[in-house]
Structures are given as structure tokens and as C-alpha cells.
Amino acid sequence: MGTPQAPSSVPLAGFRAKRLGREIAAAAVVSLLALAGLSGSLEPLAVVAPARAQAAERIVAAGGVVTEVLYALGQQDKVVGVDTTSQWPPEALKEKKSVGYVRALSAEGVLSLKPSQIIAVEGAGPPDALALLRESGTPITMIPEALSPEAVVGKIAAIGKAAGVAEPAQQLAAAVKGRFQELDKLRSGLPGQKRVLFVLSLQNGRTMVGGRATTADAIIALAGGVNAASAVEGFKPMTDEAIITAAPDVILMMRHSSAHNAGPDELFAMPAFSQTPAAKQKALIRMDGLYLLGFGPRTPNAARDLMAELYPDAKIAQLSAAK
């Protein structure tokens, strides 16, 4: 995970100076156009314009799915900054400057990278930081965080369009759509539906779970399971009694986080889990967090892999459309 860079000071006076600079530049272009018209040739401008456009491509990606899509489209050279949720591909946080956590961005830190645009997931913030970024004149494209297969396909297309690579993005979106269609066929052939409880964290005797309208709820459904925490909405604490009543067949957790490191023996020794059907088989599945919950190009594959873990006897096939 990258180390946040110390933000440089970008006063509002600087924003006004940048606006003045743009106005002067625009006036200069008009003058050049006039001169070119008098001379009957626009060739010099044709040479200058592409160079200016190329130099202006500096994208700050705020949101793991934004970074993942830009890299999948081969646009990593345009990216100058990423947030700390941009953990795929792994080199993103190593190669690019970190602008902090997606919901706690520093406007000055972002602007210190001199971005030509910002592509951010819905929910990025805080609002004051976004307001300052808009005040600076930097274009911001917000990407909806909806969780359906159609929404994932739409996200890919929107990110590609914002980055100026709409056609390759449409091709990637079509490939991902094909994987979702294959996943539908695999799901229709399952023998039944297992009850899955997604546990976000176990801290201070409190079990935080993923209820309705969460990424966890959506990926469980895509994998052919039933969310055992459907009685709650969002990521909420769940009492021991409620967990026992929910009767999960499988516990699902993220991998690689200090807050989520309980092993099967430790987990199923806890009162809340020892009396569940999952305890009989010590049925605990761990998966990488961004892969599982990122809802980007890899989501059909993540759902397929979860399905294979949930239903080992079903011999779940690989997605043939996967690259």
C-alpha cells in the first residue's frame, strides 16, 4: 500500500492565476488562427495541437475500480496519482503517487500532481475537497458505484470514455458482459443455495457483517448463494443470537487484513459461530478483498471462484471468456 505524499500548498489565488493563464492562452490561439487564416495554412497549428493534448493527459484515479480499468485498458502512463484502495494491479501503488484514502482525499495533494482530470468513484470525498478541486477548474468525472452486472459494464465504458479510449473500453465491457452471461449459466445449474455470512471484521467482541445493499450481498448473489445477513442493511454489527438464528452454512471473509485474521479453529470456537451449520464443517472461505468486492472487470471471475468454493461438488467450470 502506497505512502500518502505530503500535500503542497495550492492557494485559491493560484486557481485564479491559472484561469487568467487559460484566458491568455485562449486569446493566443485565436490570434494564431487568424494569422493562419491570412496565410492560408493551418499546418503549424496541426503540429502544435497534438503535442499540447498529449502533454495534458494527467489523470488522478480515485477508487480501486477506476485504477483497475485504466490499467486494463493500457492507460497507466496517463495516471499520475491513485488512492489507497487501488490495489490492483499491485504495481499501481508502487509506481504512482498516493493521494490518500478515496473518502478522505486532500485537494492540495491532488492538485500538486497537476492533473488534467480526476476520475473518481461515487462516494469519493470529502465534499469540501471535491468543492476545492472543482473550484480549481480541474474536470472531475464521477463513476456510479452500482453493483449489478449491467452497472459494472457501464462503469467500464464510462471510465474509458473519460480517459479518451471509448472504443477499447467498449471492447473490454463486451468481454466482461460475456463472462457475466457464462456465470448466469453456471448459477442456473447449481444444486441449491447455501446461506453465506460475510464477516467484515471481528473486533472488541463485535461481529461486523455485510447485509442488504452491500458489495458482499451482491457478490454472494452472483455466486449463487443467499446472504444470511439479509435481515440488516449495510455493513452493521450483528449480535451472537442473530448470527445463530441466521444459520449460515459458510462464513466468508477477506484475506490480508489484520482485522480479519481469525482462523477456522479460532472463529468456530466463538459462541456466535460454534452453533451454526458452518461450524460442523469449519466452512470458512477467505478471498482477496478488492477481487471479491471491487466490482470491476474481474468480478465475473471472482464470483465464479466463490461459487466453486461454495459448491465444491458441482465442479464449476472456468469462464471461457476470461482472459
PDB file of C-alpha atoms in Angstrom:
ATOM      1  CA  MET A   1       0.000   0.000   0.000  1.00  0.00           C
ATOM      2  CA  GLY A   2       1.467   3.374  -1.006  1.00  0.00           C
ATOM      3  CA  THR A   3       2.524   6.110   1.378  1.00  0.00           C
ATOM      4  CA  PRO A   4       0.443   9.311   1.104  1.00  0.00           C
ATOM      5  CA  GLN A   5       2.524  12.182  -0.225  1.00  0.00           C
ATOM      6  CA  ALA A   6       2.846  15.411   1.703  1.00  0.00           C
ATOM      7  CA  PRO A   7       0.487  17.901   0.048  1.00  0.00           C
ATOM      8  CA  SER A   8       1.857  21.130  -1.331  1.00  0.00           C
ATOM      9  CA  SER A   9       0.047  24.409  -0.734  1.00  0.00           C
ATOM     10  CA  VAL A  10      -2.232  25.453  -3.619  1.00  0.00           C
ATOM     11  CA  PRO A  11      -3.941  28.727  -2.546  1.00  0.00           C
ATOM     12  CA  LEU A  12      -7.122  29.944  -4.179  1.00  0.00           C
ATOM     13  CA  ALA A  13      -5.134  32.830  -5.632  1.00  0.00           C
ATOM     14  CA  GLY A  14      -3.280  30.219  -7.634  1.00  0.00           C
ATOM     15  CA  PHE A  15      -6.576  28.959  -9.030  1.00  0.00           C
ATOM     16  CA  ARG A  16      -7.407  32.470 -10.260  1.00  0.00           C
ATOM     17  CA  ALA A  17      -3.957  32.804 -11.785  1.00  0.00           C
ATOM     18  CA  LYS A  18      -4.468  29.542 -13.646  1.00  0.00           C
ATOM     19  CA  ARG A  19      -7.786  30.817 -15.002  1.00  0.00           C
ATOM     20  CA  LEU A  20      -6.091  34.011 -16.215  1.00  0.00           C
ATOM     21  CA  GLY A  21      -3.400  31.896 -17.831  1.00  0.00           C
ATOM     22  CA  ARG A  22      -6.008  29.843 -19.658  1.00  0.00           C
ATOM     23  CA  GLU A  23      -7.744  33.002 -20.888  1.00  0.00           C
ATOM     24  CA  ILE A  24      -4.457  34.388 -22.202  1.00  0.00           C
ATOM     25  CA  ALA A  25      -3.702  31.052 -23.873  1.00  0.00           C
ATOM     26  CA  ALA A  26      -7.132  31.049 -25.493  1.00  0.00           C
ATOM     27  CA  ALA A  27      -6.591  34.560 -26.825  1.00  0.00           C
ATOM     28  CA  ALA A  28      -3.248  33.476 -28.243  1.00  0.00           C
ATOM     29  CA  VAL A  29      -4.866  30.564 -30.048  1.00  0.00           C
ATOM     30  CA  VAL A  30      -7.467  32.878 -31.578  1.00  0.00           C
ATOM     31  CA  SER A  31      -4.680  35.161 -32.806  1.00  0.00           C
ATOM     32  CA  LEU A  32      -2.813  32.204 -34.297  1.00  0.00           C
ATOM     33  CA  LEU A  33      -5.961  31.049 -36.038  1.00  0.00           C
ATOM     34  CA  ALA A  34      -6.431  34.486 -37.521  1.00  0.00           C
ATOM     35  CA  LEU A  35      -2.834  34.588 -38.737  1.00  0.00           C
ATOM     36  CA  ALA A  36      -3.113  31.080 -40.129  1.00  0.00           C
ATOM     37  CA  GLY A  37      -6.244  32.075 -41.997  1.00  0.00           C
ATOM     38  CA  LEU A  38      -4.472  35.042 -43.553  1.00  0.00           C
ATOM     39  CA  SER A  39      -1.552  32.873 -44.621  1.00  0.00           C
ATOM     40  CA  GLY A  40      -3.895  30.188 -45.954  1.00  0.00           C
ATOM     41  CA  SER A  41      -2.280  27.416 -43.893  1.00  0.00           C
ATOM     42  CA  LEU A  42      -3.156  25.689 -40.620  1.00  0.00           C
ATOM     43  CA  GLU A  43      -0.266  23.209 -40.728  1.00  0.00           C
ATOM     44  CA  PRO A  44       1.741  24.772 -37.866  1.00  0.00           C
ATOM     45  CA  LEU A  45      -1.304  24.542 -35.594  1.00  0.00           C
ATOM     46  CA  ALA A  46      -1.895  20.954 -36.650  1.00  0.00           C
ATOM     47  CA  VAL A  47       1.564  20.139 -35.350  1.00  0.00           C
ATOM     48  CA  VAL A  48       1.189  22.063 -32.064  1.00  0.00           C
ATOM     49  CA  ALA A  49      -2.294  20.806 -31.073  1.00  0.00           C
ATOM     50  CA  PRO A  50      -1.493  17.086 -30.709  1.00  0.00           C
ATOM     51  CA  ALA A  51       1.602  17.888 -28.674  1.00  0.00           C
ATOM     52  CA  ARG A  52      -0.456  20.038 -26.282  1.00  0.00           C
ATOM     53  CA  ALA A  53      -3.156  17.360 -25.981  1.00  0.00           C
ATOM     54  CA  GLN A  54      -0.594  14.660 -25.275  1.00  0.00           C
ATOM     55  CA  ALA A  55       1.083  16.724 -22.562  1.00  0.00           C
ATOM     56  CA  ALA A  56      -2.276  17.410 -20.890  1.00  0.00           C
ATOM     57  CA  GLU A  57      -3.079  13.727 -20.189  1.00  0.00           C
ATOM     58  CA  ARG A  58      -2.562  13.519 -16.430  1.00  0.00           C
ATOM     59  CA  ILE A  59      -5.242  11.510 -14.624  1.00  0.00           C
ATOM     60  CA  VAL A  60      -5.772  11.117 -10.899  1.00  0.00           C
ATOM     61  CA  ALA A  61      -7.743   7.914 -10.232  1.00  0.00           C
ATOM     62  CA  ALA A  62      -9.768   7.904  -7.001  1.00  0.00           C
ATOM     63  CA  GLY A  63     -11.205   4.423  -6.497  1.00  0.00           C
ATOM     64  CA  GLY A  64      -9.783   0.947  -6.955  1.00  0.00           C
ATOM     65  CA  VAL A  65     -12.113   0.108  -9.837  1.00  0.00           C
ATOM     66  CA  VAL A  66     -11.062   3.256 -11.733  1.00  0.00           C
ATOM     67  CA  THR A  67      -7.396   2.339 -11.492  1.00  0.00           C
ATOM     68  CA  GLU A  68      -8.084  -1.290 -12.389  1.00  0.00           C
ATOM     69  CA  VAL A  69     -10.000  -0.329 -15.539  1.00  0.00           C
ATOM     70  CA  LEU A  70      -7.410   2.237 -16.658  1.00  0.00           C
ATOM     71  CA  TYR A  71      -4.635  -0.346 -16.333  1.00  0.00           C
ATOM     72  CA  ALA A  72      -6.753  -2.987 -18.092  1.00  0.00           C
ATOM     73  CA  LEU A  73      -7.145  -0.515 -20.968  1.00  0.00           C
ATOM     74  CA  GLY A  74      -3.387   0.115 -21.124  1.00  0.00           C
ATOM     75  CA  GLN A  75      -3.756   3.734 -19.962  1.00  0.00           C
ATOM     76  CA  GLN A  76      -1.414   3.508 -16.967  1.00  0.00           C
ATOM     77  CA  ASP A  77       1.021   6.021 -18.453  1.00  0.00           C
ATOM     78  CA  LYS A  78      -1.683   8.688 -18.200  1.00  0.00           C
ATOM     79  CA  VAL A  79      -2.208   8.013 -14.482  1.00  0.00           C
ATOM     80  CA  VAL A  80      -0.197  10.271 -12.154  1.00  0.00           C
ATOM     81  CA  GLY A  81      -1.947   9.538  -8.855  1.00  0.00           C
ATOM     82  CA  VAL A  82      -4.100   6.826  -7.257  1.00  0.00           C
ATOM     83  CA  ASP A  83      -5.865   6.369  -3.939  1.00  0.00           C
ATOM     84  CA  THR A  84      -5.014   3.692  -1.382  1.00  0.00           C
ATOM     85  CA  THR A  85      -7.840   1.370  -2.480  1.00  0.00           C
ATOM     86  CA  SER A  86      -6.094   0.992  -5.855  1.00  0.00           C
ATOM     87  CA  GLN A  87      -4.544  -2.340  -5.005  1.00  0.00           C
ATOM     88  CA  TRP A  88      -4.892  -3.952  -8.422  1.00  0.00           C
ATOM     89  CA  PRO A  89      -2.714  -4.294 -10.292  1.00  0.00           C
ATOM     90  CA  PRO A  90      -0.157  -4.369  -7.431  1.00  0.00           C
ATOM     91  CA  GLU A  91       2.261  -2.082  -9.237  1.00  0.00           C
ATOM     92  CA  ALA A  92      -0.227   0.807  -9.254  1.00  0.00           C
ATOM     93  CA  LEU A  93       0.527   1.902  -5.677  1.00  0.00           C
ATOM     94  CA  LYS A  94       4.233   1.299  -6.219  1.00  0.00           C
ATOM     95  CA  GLU A  95       4.523   3.290  -9.424  1.00  0.00           C
ATOM     96  CA  LYS A  96       2.090   6.145  -8.801  1.00  0.00           C
ATOM     97  CA  LYS A  97       1.798   8.875  -6.190  1.00  0.00           C
ATOM     98  CA  SER A  98      -0.773   8.177  -3.480  1.00  0.00           C
ATOM     99  CA  VAL A  99      -3.484  10.779  -2.878  1.00  0.00           C
ATOM    100  CA  GLY A 100      -4.751   9.067   0.290  1.00  0.00           C
ATOM    101  CA  TYR A 101      -7.931   7.174   1.002  1.00  0.00           C
ATOM    102  CA  VAL A 102     -10.722   7.644  -1.534  1.00  0.00           C
ATOM    103  CA  ARG A 103     -13.140   9.090   1.058  1.00  0.00           C
ATOM    104  CA  ALA A 104     -10.508  11.309   2.669  1.00  0.00           C
ATOM    105  CA  LEU A 105      -8.757  12.979  -0.264  1.00  0.00           C
ATOM    106  CA  SER A 106      -6.636  16.094   0.131  1.00  0.00           C
ATOM    107  CA  ALA A 107      -7.444  18.687  -2.526  1.00  0.00           C
ATOM    108  CA  GLU A 108      -3.966  20.188  -2.245  1.00  0.00           C
ATOM    109  CA  GLY A 109      -2.338  16.772  -2.532  1.00  0.00           C
ATOM    110  CA  VAL A 110      -4.324  16.000  -5.673  1.00  0.00           C
ATOM    111  CA  LEU A 111      -3.632  19.394  -7.245  1.00  0.00           C
ATOM    112  CA  SER A 112       0.089  19.107  -6.509  1.00  0.00           C
ATOM    113  CA  LEU A 113       0.132  16.410  -9.215  1.00  0.00           C
ATOM    114  CA  LYS A 114      -1.188  18.933 -11.774  1.00  0.00           C
ATOM    115  CA  PRO A 115      -3.921  16.606 -13.096  1.00  0.00           C
ATOM    116  CA  SER A 116      -5.695  17.342 -16.364  1.00  0.00           C
ATOM    117  CA  GLN A 117      -8.686  15.458 -14.953  1.00  0.00           C
ATOM    118  CA  ILE A 118      -9.867  13.397 -11.997  1.00  0.00           C
ATOM    119  CA  ILE A 119     -11.868  10.194 -12.389  1.00  0.00           C
ATOM    120  CA  ALA A 120     -13.469   9.229  -9.069  1.00  0.00           C
ATOM    121  CA  VAL A 121     -15.968   6.698  -7.813  1.00  0.00           C
ATOM    122  CA  GLU A 122     -19.243   7.885  -6.371  1.00  0.00           C
ATOM    123  CA  GLY A 123     -18.720   8.459  -2.653  1.00  0.00           C
ATOM    124  CA  ALA A 124     -15.212   9.884  -3.046  1.00  0.00           C
ATOM    125  CA  GLY A 125     -14.616  12.871  -0.833  1.00  0.00           C
ATOM    126  CA  PRO A 126     -14.879  14.588   1.496  1.00  0.00           C
ATOM    127  CA  PRO A 127     -17.296  17.091  -0.106  1.00  0.00           C
ATOM    128  CA  ASP A 128     -15.118  20.073   0.852  1.00  0.00           C
ATOM    129  CA  ALA A 129     -12.163  18.562  -1.003  1.00  0.00           C
ATOM    130  CA  LEU A 130     -14.275  17.934  -4.105  1.00  0.00           C
ATOM    131  CA  ALA A 131     -15.547  21.516  -3.960  1.00  0.00           C
ATOM    132  CA  LEU A 132     -11.974  22.846  -3.913  1.00  0.00           C
ATOM    133  CA  LEU A 133     -11.000  20.582  -6.798  1.00  0.00           C
ATOM    134  CA  ARG A 134     -13.930  21.870  -8.839  1.00  0.00           C
ATOM    135  CA  GLU A 135     -13.011  25.444  -7.885  1.00  0.00           C
ATOM    136  CA  SER A 136      -9.566  24.811  -9.356  1.00  0.00           C
ATOM    137  CA  GLY A 137     -11.153  24.156 -12.733  1.00  0.00           C
ATOM    138  CA  THR A 138      -9.958  20.543 -12.888  1.00  0.00           C
ATOM    139  CA  PRO A 139     -12.573  18.378 -14.667  1.00  0.00           C
ATOM    140  CA  ILE A 140     -13.993  15.627 -12.451  1.00  0.00           C
ATOM    141  CA  THR A 141     -15.831  12.560 -13.757  1.00  0.00           C
ATOM    142  CA  MET A 142     -17.830  10.681 -11.113  1.00  0.00           C
ATOM    143  CA  ILE A 143     -18.366   6.951 -11.705  1.00  0.00           C
ATOM    144  CA  PRO A 144     -21.540   5.413 -10.159  1.00  0.00           C
ATOM    145  CA  GLU A 145     -20.913   2.578  -7.698  1.00  0.00           C
ATOM    146  CA  ALA A 146     -23.917   0.429  -8.660  1.00  0.00           C
ATOM    147  CA  LEU A 147     -23.397  -3.324  -8.264  1.00  0.00           C
ATOM    148  CA  SER A 148     -25.361  -5.127 -10.967  1.00  0.00           C
ATOM    149  CA  PRO A 149     -23.618  -6.789 -13.938  1.00  0.00           C
ATOM    150  CA  GLU A 150     -25.083  -4.094 -16.179  1.00  0.00           C
ATOM    151  CA  ALA A 151     -23.654  -1.418 -13.889  1.00  0.00           C
ATOM    152  CA  VAL A 152     -20.177  -2.989 -13.975  1.00  0.00           C
ATOM    153  CA  VAL A 153     -20.265  -2.995 -17.775  1.00  0.00           C
ATOM    154  CA  GLY A 154     -21.435   0.637 -17.712  1.00  0.00           C
ATOM    155  CA  LYS A 155     -18.640   1.621 -15.323  1.00  0.00           C
ATOM    156  CA  ILE A 156     -16.011   0.272 -17.682  1.00  0.00           C
ATOM    157  CA  ALA A 157     -17.481   2.188 -20.603  1.00  0.00           C
ATOM    158  CA  ALA A 158     -17.732   5.427 -18.578  1.00  0.00           C
ATOM    159  CA  ILE A 159     -14.137   5.244 -17.331  1.00  0.00           C
ATOM    160  CA  GLY A 160     -12.852   4.522 -20.827  1.00  0.00           C
ATOM    161  CA  LYS A 161     -14.818   7.408 -22.294  1.00  0.00           C
ATOM    162  CA  ALA A 162     -13.450   9.795 -19.669  1.00  0.00           C
ATOM    163  CA  ALA A 163      -9.902   8.636 -20.433  1.00  0.00           C
ATOM    164  CA  GLY A 164     -10.388   9.149 -24.181  1.00  0.00           C
ATOM    165  CA  VAL A 165     -10.358   5.447 -25.089  1.00  0.00           C
ATOM    166  CA  ALA A 166     -14.056   4.776 -25.597  1.00  0.00           C
ATOM    167  CA  GLU A 167     -13.672   2.087 -28.266  1.00  0.00           C
ATOM    168  CA  PRO A 168     -11.213  -0.155 -26.336  1.00  0.00           C
ATOM    169  CA  ALA A 169     -13.411   0.308 -23.261  1.00  0.00           C
ATOM    170  CA  GLN A 170     -16.445  -0.899 -25.195  1.00  0.00           C
ATOM    171  CA  GLN A 171     -14.486  -3.985 -26.223  1.00  0.00           C
ATOM    172  CA  LEU A 172     -13.479  -4.690 -22.626  1.00  0.00           C
ATOM    173  CA  ALA A 173     -17.059  -4.085 -21.479  1.00  0.00           C
ATOM    174  CA  ALA A 174     -18.352  -6.563 -24.074  1.00  0.00           C
ATOM    175  CA  ALA A 175     -15.868  -9.204 -22.876  1.00  0.00           C
ATOM    176  CA  VAL A 176     -16.914  -8.686 -19.253  1.00  0.00           C
ATOM    177  CA  LYS A 177     -20.577  -8.880 -20.253  1.00  0.00           C
ATOM    178  CA  GLY A 178     -19.847 -12.222 -21.897  1.00  0.00           C
ATOM    179  CA  ARG A 179     -18.310 -13.524 -18.670  1.00  0.00           C
ATOM    180  CA  PHE A 180     -21.385 -12.492 -16.703  1.00  0.00           C
ATOM    181  CA  GLN A 181     -23.554 -14.394 -19.190  1.00  0.00           C
ATOM    182  CA  GLU A 182     -21.428 -17.512 -18.688  1.00  0.00           C
ATOM    183  CA  LEU A 183     -21.752 -17.026 -14.943  1.00  0.00           C
ATOM    184  CA  ASP A 184     -25.546 -16.964 -15.296  1.00  0.00           C
ATOM    185  CA  LYS A 185     -25.449 -20.400 -16.915  1.00  0.00           C
ATOM    186  CA  LEU A 186     -23.210 -21.788 -14.175  1.00  0.00           C
ATOM    187  CA  ARG A 187     -25.517 -20.407 -11.489  1.00  0.00           C
ATOM    188  CA  SER A 188     -28.599 -21.966 -13.085  1.00  0.00           C
ATOM    189  CA  GLY A 189     -27.051 -25.417 -12.762  1.00  0.00           C
ATOM    190  CA  LEU A 190     -26.323 -25.294  -9.037  1.00  0.00           C
ATOM    191  CA  PRO A 191     -27.869 -27.967  -6.784  1.00  0.00           C
ATOM    192  CA  GLY A 192     -29.197 -25.463  -4.232  1.00  0.00           C
ATOM    193  CA  GLN A 193     -28.383 -22.230  -2.450  1.00  0.00           C
ATOM    194  CA  LYS A 194     -26.086 -22.073   0.543  1.00  0.00           C
ATOM    195  CA  ARG A 195     -26.523 -19.453   3.219  1.00  0.00           C
ATOM    196  CA  VAL A 196     -23.415 -17.271   3.358  1.00  0.00           C
ATOM    197  CA  LEU A 197     -22.469 -14.810   6.093  1.00  0.00           C
ATOM    198  CA  PHE A 198     -19.911 -12.198   5.100  1.00  0.00           C
ATOM    199  CA  VAL A 199     -17.910 -11.108   8.145  1.00  0.00           C
ATOM    200  CA  LEU A 200     -16.156  -7.795   7.612  1.00  0.00           C
ATOM    201  CA  SER A 201     -14.378  -7.715  10.961  1.00  0.00           C
ATOM    202  CA  LEU A 202     -14.162  -9.223  14.425  1.00  0.00           C
ATOM    203  CA  GLN A 203     -13.106  -6.545  16.880  1.00  0.00           C
ATOM    204  CA  ASN A 204     -13.790  -5.914  20.561  1.00  0.00           C
ATOM    205  CA  GLY A 205     -16.314  -8.736  20.688  1.00  0.00           C
ATOM    206  CA  ARG A 206     -18.374  -7.222  17.862  1.00  0.00           C
ATOM    207  CA  THR A 207     -19.038  -9.001  14.583  1.00  0.00           C
ATOM    208  CA  MET A 208     -19.458  -6.636  11.630  1.00  0.00           C
ATOM    209  CA  VAL A 209     -21.335  -8.251   8.741  1.00  0.00           C
ATOM    210  CA  GLY A 210     -22.459  -7.344   5.232  1.00  0.00           C
ATOM    211  CA  GLY A 211     -26.229  -7.017   4.974  1.00  0.00           C
ATOM    212  CA  ARG A 212     -28.537  -5.952   2.164  1.00  0.00           C
ATOM    213  CA  ALA A 213     -27.401  -3.394  -0.428  1.00  0.00           C
ATOM    214  CA  THR A 214     -23.687  -4.074   0.062  1.00  0.00           C
ATOM    215  CA  THR A 215     -20.942  -5.335  -2.218  1.00  0.00           C
ATOM    216  CA  ALA A 216     -20.886  -8.502  -0.094  1.00  0.00           C
ATOM    217  CA  ASP A 217     -24.607  -9.070  -0.663  1.00  0.00           C
ATOM    218  CA  ALA A 218     -24.181  -8.598  -4.417  1.00  0.00           C
ATOM    219  CA  ILE A 219     -21.214 -10.955  -4.832  1.00  0.00           C
ATOM    220  CA  ILE A 220     -22.911 -13.672  -2.752  1.00  0.00           C
ATOM    221  CA  ALA A 221     -25.933 -13.498  -5.058  1.00  0.00           C
ATOM    222  CA  LEU A 222     -23.745 -13.613  -8.183  1.00  0.00           C
ATOM    223  CA  ALA A 223     -22.041 -16.731  -6.800  1.00  0.00           C
ATOM    224  CA  GLY A 224     -25.381 -18.472  -6.273  1.00  0.00           C
ATOM    225  CA  GLY A 225     -25.627 -18.060  -2.514  1.00  0.00           C
ATOM    226  CA  VAL A 226     -28.110 -16.472  -0.121  1.00  0.00           C
ATOM    227  CA  ASN A 227     -26.995 -13.693   2.196  1.00  0.00           C
ATOM    228  CA  ALA A 228     -27.550 -14.941   5.750  1.00  0.00           C
ATOM    229  CA  ALA A 229     -27.441 -11.325   6.973  1.00  0.00           C
ATOM    230  CA  SER A 230     -30.326 -10.103   4.823  1.00  0.00           C
ATOM    231  CA  ALA A 231     -32.166  -9.009   7.975  1.00  0.00           C
ATOM    232  CA  VAL A 232     -29.841  -5.980   8.220  1.00  0.00           C
ATOM    233  CA  GLU A 233     -28.942  -3.322   5.687  1.00  0.00           C
ATOM    234  CA  GLY A 234     -25.409  -2.118   5.049  1.00  0.00           C
ATOM    235  CA  PHE A 235     -22.327  -3.142   6.997  1.00  0.00           C
ATOM    236  CA  LYS A 236     -23.611  -3.426  10.560  1.00  0.00           C
ATOM    237  CA  PRO A 237     -22.796  -5.210  13.832  1.00  0.00           C
ATOM    238  CA  MET A 238     -24.686  -8.474  14.358  1.00  0.00           C
ATOM    239  CA  THR A 239     -25.336  -9.999  17.761  1.00  0.00           C
ATOM    240  CA  ASP A 240     -24.359 -13.560  18.642  1.00  0.00           C
ATOM    241  CA  GLU A 241     -28.031 -14.506  18.876  1.00  0.00           C
ATOM    242  CA  ALA A 242     -28.768 -13.051  15.437  1.00  0.00           C
ATOM    243  CA  ILE A 243     -25.854 -14.946  13.888  1.00  0.00           C
ATOM    244  CA  ILE A 244     -27.058 -18.224  15.400  1.00  0.00           C
ATOM    245  CA  THR A 245     -30.583 -17.525  14.110  1.00  0.00           C
ATOM    246  CA  ALA A 246     -29.216 -16.663  10.646  1.00  0.00           C
ATOM    247  CA  ALA A 247     -27.776 -20.209  10.468  1.00  0.00           C
ATOM    248  CA  PRO A 248     -25.069 -19.659   7.855  1.00  0.00           C
ATOM    249  CA  ASP A 249     -23.701 -22.690   6.017  1.00  0.00           C
ATOM    250  CA  VAL A 250     -20.489 -20.821   5.159  1.00  0.00           C
ATOM    251  CA  ILE A 251     -18.575 -17.862   6.588  1.00  0.00           C
ATOM    252  CA  LEU A 252     -16.951 -15.566   4.035  1.00  0.00           C
ATOM    253  CA  MET A 253     -14.137 -13.176   4.983  1.00  0.00           C
ATOM    254  CA  MET A 254     -11.489 -11.060   3.295  1.00  0.00           C
ATOM    255  CA  ARG A 255      -7.853 -12.087   3.213  1.00  0.00           C
ATOM    256  CA  HIS A 256      -4.786  -9.988   4.024  1.00  0.00           C
ATOM    257  CA  SER A 257      -6.067  -7.679   6.730  1.00  0.00           C
ATOM    258  CA  SER A 258      -5.007  -7.569  10.343  1.00  0.00           C
ATOM    259  CA  ALA A 259      -8.642  -7.152  11.415  1.00  0.00           C
ATOM    260  CA  HIS A 260      -9.729 -10.354   9.670  1.00  0.00           C
ATOM    261  CA  ASN A 261      -7.124 -12.927  10.632  1.00  0.00           C
ATOM    262  CA  ALA A 262      -9.135 -15.392  12.731  1.00  0.00           C
ATOM    263  CA  GLY A 263      -8.516 -18.955  11.550  1.00  0.00           C
ATOM    264  CA  PRO A 264     -11.218 -21.658  11.351  1.00  0.00           C
ATOM    265  CA  ASP A 265     -10.416 -23.117  14.776  1.00  0.00           C
ATOM    266  CA  GLU A 266     -10.495 -19.718  16.461  1.00  0.00           C
ATOM    267  CA  LEU A 267     -13.552 -18.492  14.574  1.00  0.00           C
ATOM    268  CA  PHE A 268     -15.717 -21.540  15.200  1.00  0.00           C
ATOM    269  CA  ALA A 269     -14.765 -21.638  18.860  1.00  0.00           C
ATOM    270  CA  MET A 270     -16.544 -18.306  19.320  1.00  0.00           C
ATOM    271  CA  PRO A 271     -20.074 -18.585  20.790  1.00  0.00           C
ATOM    272  CA  ALA A 272     -21.632 -16.763  17.857  1.00  0.00           C
ATOM    273  CA  PHE A 273     -20.280 -19.245  15.293  1.00  0.00           C
ATOM    274  CA  SER A 274     -19.924 -22.505  17.227  1.00  0.00           C
ATOM    275  CA  GLN A 275     -23.656 -23.226  16.950  1.00  0.00           C
ATOM    276  CA  THR A 276     -24.021 -22.533  13.230  1.00  0.00           C
ATOM    277  CA  PRO A 277     -24.204 -25.138  10.437  1.00  0.00           C
ATOM    278  CA  ALA A 278     -20.901 -23.696   9.142  1.00  0.00           C
ATOM    279  CA  ALA A 279     -19.151 -24.855  12.324  1.00  0.00           C
ATOM    280  CA  LYS A 280     -19.808 -28.527  11.565  1.00  0.00           C
ATOM    281  CA  GLN A 281     -17.540 -28.421   8.512  1.00  0.00           C
ATOM    282  CA  LYS A 282     -15.494 -25.420   9.640  1.00  0.00           C
ATOM    283  CA  ALA A 283     -16.658 -23.855   6.397  1.00  0.00           C
ATOM    284  CA  LEU A 284     -14.628 -20.642   6.156  1.00  0.00           C
ATOM    285  CA  ILE A 285     -13.758 -19.043   2.804  1.00  0.00           C
ATOM    286  CA  ARG A 286     -11.214 -16.240   2.504  1.00  0.00           C
ATOM    287  CA  MET A 287     -10.668 -14.180  -0.644  1.00  0.00           C
ATOM    288  CA  ASP A 288      -8.760 -11.052  -1.585  1.00  0.00           C
ATOM    289  CA  GLY A 289     -10.896  -8.027  -0.691  1.00  0.00           C
ATOM    290  CA  LEU A 290     -10.606  -5.993  -3.902  1.00  0.00           C
ATOM    291  CA  TYR A 291     -11.012  -9.082  -6.082  1.00  0.00           C
ATOM    292  CA  LEU A 292     -14.099 -10.119  -4.149  1.00  0.00           C
ATOM    293  CA  LEU A 293     -15.762  -6.732  -3.648  1.00  0.00           C
ATOM    294  CA  GLY A 294     -14.221  -4.432  -6.275  1.00  0.00           C
ATOM    295  CA  PHE A 295     -16.980  -4.809  -8.890  1.00  0.00           C
ATOM    296  CA  GLY A 296     -14.708  -4.151 -11.832  1.00  0.00           C
ATOM    297  CA  PRO A 297     -13.533  -6.207 -14.834  1.00  0.00           C
ATOM    298  CA  ARG A 298     -12.548  -9.207 -12.654  1.00  0.00           C
ATOM    299  CA  THR A 299     -15.911  -9.522 -10.883  1.00  0.00           C
ATOM    300  CA  PRO A 300     -17.346 -12.380 -13.009  1.00  0.00           C
ATOM    301  CA  ASN A 301     -14.200 -14.382 -12.292  1.00  0.00           C
ATOM    302  CA  ALA A 302     -14.368 -13.561  -8.576  1.00  0.00           C
ATOM    303  CA  ALA A 303     -17.992 -14.702  -8.438  1.00  0.00           C
ATOM    304  CA  ARG A 304     -17.079 -17.899 -10.293  1.00  0.00           C
ATOM    305  CA  ASP A 305     -14.229 -18.614  -7.858  1.00  0.00           C
ATOM    306  CA  LEU A 306     -16.513 -18.015  -4.881  1.00  0.00           C
ATOM    307  CA  MET A 307     -19.112 -20.289  -6.450  1.00  0.00           C
ATOM    308  CA  ALA A 308     -16.520 -23.037  -6.825  1.00  0.00           C
ATOM    309  CA  GLU A 309     -15.637 -22.706  -3.129  1.00  0.00           C
ATOM    310  CA  LEU A 310     -19.280 -22.735  -2.056  1.00  0.00           C
ATOM    311  CA  TYR A 311     -20.203 -25.744  -4.176  1.00  0.00           C
ATOM    312  CA  PRO A 312     -17.078 -27.939  -4.459  1.00  0.00           C
ATOM    313  CA  ASP A 313     -19.083 -30.973  -5.579  1.00  0.00           C
ATOM    314  CA  ALA A 314     -20.618 -29.096  -8.516  1.00  0.00           C
ATOM    315  CA  LYS A 315     -17.324 -28.964 -10.473  1.00  0.00           C
ATOM    316  CA  ILE A 316     -17.736 -25.345 -11.530  1.00  0.00           C
ATOM    317  CA  ALA A 317     -16.123 -24.720 -14.925  1.00  0.00           C
ATOM    318  CA  GLN A 318     -13.760 -21.841 -15.627  1.00  0.00           C
ATOM    319  CA  LEU A 319     -15.176 -18.935 -17.605  1.00  0.00           C
ATOM    320  CA  SER A 320     -14.102 -19.486 -21.193  1.00  0.00           C
ATOM    321  CA  ALA A 321     -14.387 -15.777 -21.971  1.00  0.00           C
ATOM    322  CA  ALA A 322     -11.876 -14.917 -19.225  1.00  0.00           C
ATOM    323  CA  LYS A 323      -8.550 -13.516 -20.367  1.00  0.00           C
TER     324      LYS A 323
END
